Amino acid sequence: MAARLQSLSSAVARWHADEVTVASPLTGAEVASLRRTRVFGATGTVLMAIGALGAGARPVIQDPTFGVRLLNLPSRIATVSLTMTTTGAVIMALAWLMLGRFALGPRRMSRSDLDRTLLLWALPLLIAPPMYSKDVYSYLAQSQIARLGLDPYTVGPAPGLGLDHVFTLSVPSLWRDTPAPYGPLFLWIGRGISEVTGDNIVAAVLMHRLVVLLGVGLIVWATPRLARRCGVAEVSALWLGPCNPLLFMHLVAGIHNEALMLGLMLAGTEFALRGVDAAGPLLPRPLRLPQSREEWQRWTPLAMLLTGTVLIALSSQVKLPSLLAIGFVAMALACRWGGTVKAFFIAGGSLAAVSVAVMAVVGWASGLGFGWLFTLGTANVVRSWMSPPTLIALGTGQVGILLGLGDHTTAILGLTRAIGVMIIAILVTWLLLAVLRGRLNPVGGLGVALGATVLLFPVVQPWYLLWAIIPLAAWATRPGFRGTAIALSLVVGIFGPTANGDRFALFQIVDATLASALIVLLLIAITYRRLPWRALPDSNGASPSAEPPTEPGSGPPVPPTSKPDAYAESP
């Protein structure tokens, strides 16, 4: 099984055609295989949704499946439910891997084919219970605290709502006494949801899932446009980014606010870079209000730049790391103005002023102020094995214990995490200067900066990888990056979540894993000749390595039309 996965992943990674060439249409056999792959992946998400009825992060009370004979059955056979969820996740991940052959190869599917696939795979998860995390219940509790007029940045769910409140009961015990680490825009939206739904936990969860869908929609809108800007095929970027298994598993199914953060950030980056591409001189002369239609049109780039900056600033009011996009847009603007020291300070200062103004308006209008700045380290109480600085500290602490030197893990954690933050600051500064000098595309710089932030962050969750994967999917084209992103998505997506919000005994996890492996192997044997587990020949029987035809395809990549000449090519 492992050898087959490795072979399939390597094959997809090697299929890297030149992004500026025109792709050819799919053959009849490939169209049929694409449809079967789409159904295969949908089967996986249906299994995940059914398994979530027993293995998902269901609420402690107000569970709508409680007492309903058919819907309550999965909760009584927890190991079977966990097996269904794990099997469905593996099937969906394998289907995504096979779908990559129609996104990265010499013949590509159309944009509409990919959109239909994304929608079909997401639909079963929209009505399923939350999966892989109980964070949504923390959202509900913190929003309810804000609704009651209390400060969610100083009061946790237990002291603010009481231990017997419907929301508090479903919040993990680790977070019942901690304040909210999220920005005021997100809690403002959550407070509005609480005003509408009250204490109805099911309605509130569904409303938060609608917010997630809004964010996913913005991601799907922005990604192909950023990809065109960087000279990358739309379907290639959409397949690796918005169609990634991590997005289905953790943003759609897990209901994480990263969806809204990423959607606002990417859409804002696209709008802002449109303004940068059409920007005129350093300062318009003369400085006066436009008097004619032509003069108004000359101010359009400024309007686009301001719109993008506002959207990025709003994204930072969900989670702060997205504010990095402001820096890369500012450096792109300064580069457009000549890359001088004067341009650097004017571009950076003006966009920073707009961002601070947006934050002040959101803090004032929501009534939540800037208290979120003092709770950003709330999640640091978690010792995440996915964070290299934390992992190094934990390993070093264990070595000290074994050598009889005492337990100094906490002190080492403070040191390694501080070093990680320093490295992030140095690397981001270097990337910003590279964009300023015209040596790096701002989209690529943003992706690399977010990747470094995730890698060296004190706490790393599986869905944090999407911070870097999605913007980099619109920029990086080398098989090395794509192969790494594919491997990380598969490993973290399949093996990262230990359960999905509920507690399972070790024997249940082992039994479910073994049963899932057997089921997946059986499905591979059954579908081996009907799904593209091996490379498909074209309609004339040519091998996959044959020279691709040059006629236009149903989903050709669009050559870059607005990428500044000074920007270096993406790797």
Phi, psi and omega in degrees: 000313180297319180296320179296316178299316181297318180295316181294318179296319179295322180297318179294318182294327181285337182283078183238094176277159178301127188290342182266000176276163181269127180280153179262161182288163177286148175282171180300319179294323180288324177298316178296319179293324177298317179296318179294322178296320178299315180292323179300314178293322177296325175300321178296316181289330174295317177298320177298317181295319179292316179297331180295340177296336178244333184246003180277179180273071182284152179292153180293317174232168187063031175285115185292343180272351184293127179086350177271119192305306185289314183288335181275349183299314181304327181291341179270347178234069189300320182294320177296319179297317177297322177297317179297316180297314181294316179298316179298320179296319179294317180298314180297320179294319178293320177298320177298320179296317178291327178297332179299336178294335178263004179245333184247347185281181179293339174241126187242148174290165179279166178297321180295324176299317181290321178297318179295322179296313180300316181294316182296320181289330183279330187306312181298331183281343183290332182254005180274158173298159176305147183229152171068355181192150174253020182300328182299329179288329172294320176303314182296316182294315181293324177293323178294323176299316178296323179297325181282358179090005177272168180265109181291352178269359174233343184240131177271174182301316183296306179289334183277323184248337185100149183293337183264008179288148184301324180283318182298322182299331181267353177281133176305144185301332180297331187251009184287338181246007184260145177286170183285134177262009187262159183288163184293332179297316181294316179290332175295315176297316179298323178295322176296321177297319179296325177297325183278318189263342182064229181264013179282103189290325181292314179297321180294319178297317180295323177294320177294327177293328174295322176297319177298318179297323175300315178296317179297320177300319177295323177297314180295326178290316189279324187302310180295330179289321174293325179295317177299322179299328182261004179077029180250142179299138183302310185293330177295315180292319181293323180295313183285331183264272184297336180268009182294140178305327180298326179292316179296316187287322190249328178272310180285306182284321183277345177058057179261145182286358172301332179299312179292319179300309182293320180298312178296319182295312183292318177297318178296321178297318179296312178298316182296319180290333172297318177295321179296317182299327183257010183295143179268215180297174182304317175222131179295137181232134356280157180279096178207164180294141179299141182248346183223170180297321180296322178291323176297320180296329178291341178267359179301315177304323179295321178296318178296318180297317179293320178299314179297319180296319179296316180297319179294318178298322177295323178297325179290343176275004168260304172216138192293326186305334181294346179296343176304330182299328178300318181298318182286326174294318179298318179291326176295321178293317178297322176297319179298327180272009175113351177071021180278169177297321179298315179297321179300312184287323180291313181295311181295316182293318182293316180291325176295321179296318178297318181297315179296322179296318179297316179298319180295319180295315180297315179298320179288314184292324180280341183078009184261347175063213183247022180298337180296337180294338183263001179241013183296335182268014183302318184288351183292350177291341178278134176258092188274126179288344180279349178268115180305314178301319179292319180297319178297317180295318180296318179295317179296320178297320179293323177297317178298322178294317180296328180275000179078021182268357181097169181267103180247026185300317183298317179295319180293324177301316178300322181288309184295322179292323177295319177297319178300317179296321178296319179295320177301314182298317181294315182294317179296320177300317179296319179293320178298318178293326177295321176292319179301322181275000178080016182266352186214136175293136182299328177294316177295319178298320178296317180297316180294319180297316178292325176298316178295322179298316179296315184298322186254009179291147178300328180231130179233126175252157183305321183286346177297334180302332180293337176306320183264321186298317186293309177294325179290332177298333179274359185230308187278136183236355182290141179303331180299315178293313183297319178298319178295316180296321179297313182297316180297318180298319181290313184293311182290322181293322184271316187256347182297306180289123180286320172221240172194057175101331178260165179266132177235144176289157182301320182295328177293318179295317179295314179299316180295322180294314179296316179296320179297318179299317179295318180296316181295319177298320178296318179296322177298318179297321182289321186261011188300324183265358182245345178240156186282060172291333173244164181295136180270133172287159177282182186295340179265004178083011180287156180284160181297338182275000180296157181297126182290146175293165187250001179289154183300144180255182182284342180218060185288148174291146181265126179300151181296134181246344186228013181282122179302142182299335183287340183287137177287155177294147178287151182291000000 
